[in-house]
Structure formats: C-alpha cells, structure tokens
Amino acid sequence: MNPTVKTSIALLITTFFIVGCSSAPEPKPKPKRDPWNSAESQKSGAKQAQGELSRDTSK
C-alpha cells in the first residue's frame, strides 16, 4: 500500500472516531406540567373536600 493511502485511511478512521465520541447526546425534554391539575390545586381541592366531608358528618 502506498504511504499516502495509509495516511488517508488513518486520518479518516481518526476523524470518524473523534466525531463519534464528541457528539453530545440530545438532552431529554422536561415533562410538561399540567396547569389545570398542579400539585397545589390538588392539595387545596383535597382540603376543601375534607372540610366538606367533616361538616357533613358533624351535622
């Protein structure tokens, strides 16, 4: 094999190796929060329901 061909193959392999290792993976998308059913609204709804139940049972 010609030294130019060997050098070209070595450079090509090295280039593929560097490009393959240096590419960063895509970041995972953050899960979207549901504005209609947030944790705070669930807590306040649960407190309200608990209050209604305790009022109904104390009659």
Coordinates of C-alpha atoms in Angstrom, one line a residue:
M1 CA 0.0 0.0 0.0
N2 CA 1.1 3.5 -0.8
P3 CA 2.0 5.7 2.3
T4 CA -0.5 8.3 1.1
V5 CA -3.3 5.7 1.2
K6 CA -2.3 4.5 4.6
T7 CA -2.2 8.1 5.9
S8 CA -5.6 8.9 4.4
I9 CA -7.2 5.8 5.9
A10 CA -5.7 6.6 9.3
L11 CA -6.9 10.2 9.1
L12 CA -10.3 9.0 8.1
I13 CA -10.6 6.5 10.9
T14 CA -9.4 9.1 13.4
T15 CA -11.9 11.6 12.1
F16 CA -14.8 9.2 12.5
F17 CA -13.6 8.3 16.0
I18 CA -13.4 11.9 17.1
V19 CA -16.7 12.9 15.6
G20 CA -18.4 9.8 17.1
C21 CA -17.1 10.4 20.6
S22 CA -17.5 14.2 20.6
S23 CA -21.2 14.4 19.7
A24 CA -23.2 15.1 22.8
P25 CA -26.5 13.3 23.2
E26 CA -29.7 15.2 23.0
P27 CA -31.0 16.4 26.3
K28 CA -34.2 14.8 27.4
P29 CA -37.2 17.0 27.2
K30 CA -38.6 18.1 30.5
P31 CA -42.1 16.7 31.3
K32 CA -44.6 19.5 30.9
R33 CA -46.5 20.5 33.9
D34 CA -50.3 20.4 33.7
P35 CA -51.5 23.9 34.7
W36 CA -55.0 22.6 35.3
N37 CA -54.0 19.9 37.7
S38 CA -51.0 21.2 39.6
A39 CA -49.9 19.8 43.0
E40 CA -51.1 22.9 44.7
S41 CA -54.6 22.7 43.2
Q42 CA -54.8 19.0 44.2
K43 CA -53.9 19.9 47.8
S44 CA -56.3 22.7 48.0
G45 CA -59.0 20.6 46.4
A46 CA -58.3 17.8 48.9
K47 CA -58.5 20.2 51.8
Q48 CA -61.8 21.6 50.6
A49 CA -63.3 18.1 50.1
Q50 CA -62.1 17.1 53.6
G51 CA -63.7 20.2 55.0
E52 CA -67.0 19.5 53.3
L53 CA -66.9 15.9 54.5
S54 CA -66.2 16.8 58.1
R55 CA -69.0 19.4 58.0
D56 CA -71.5 16.9 56.6
T57 CA -70.6 14.2 59.1
S58 CA -70.8 16.6 62.1
K59 CA -74.4 17.5 61.5

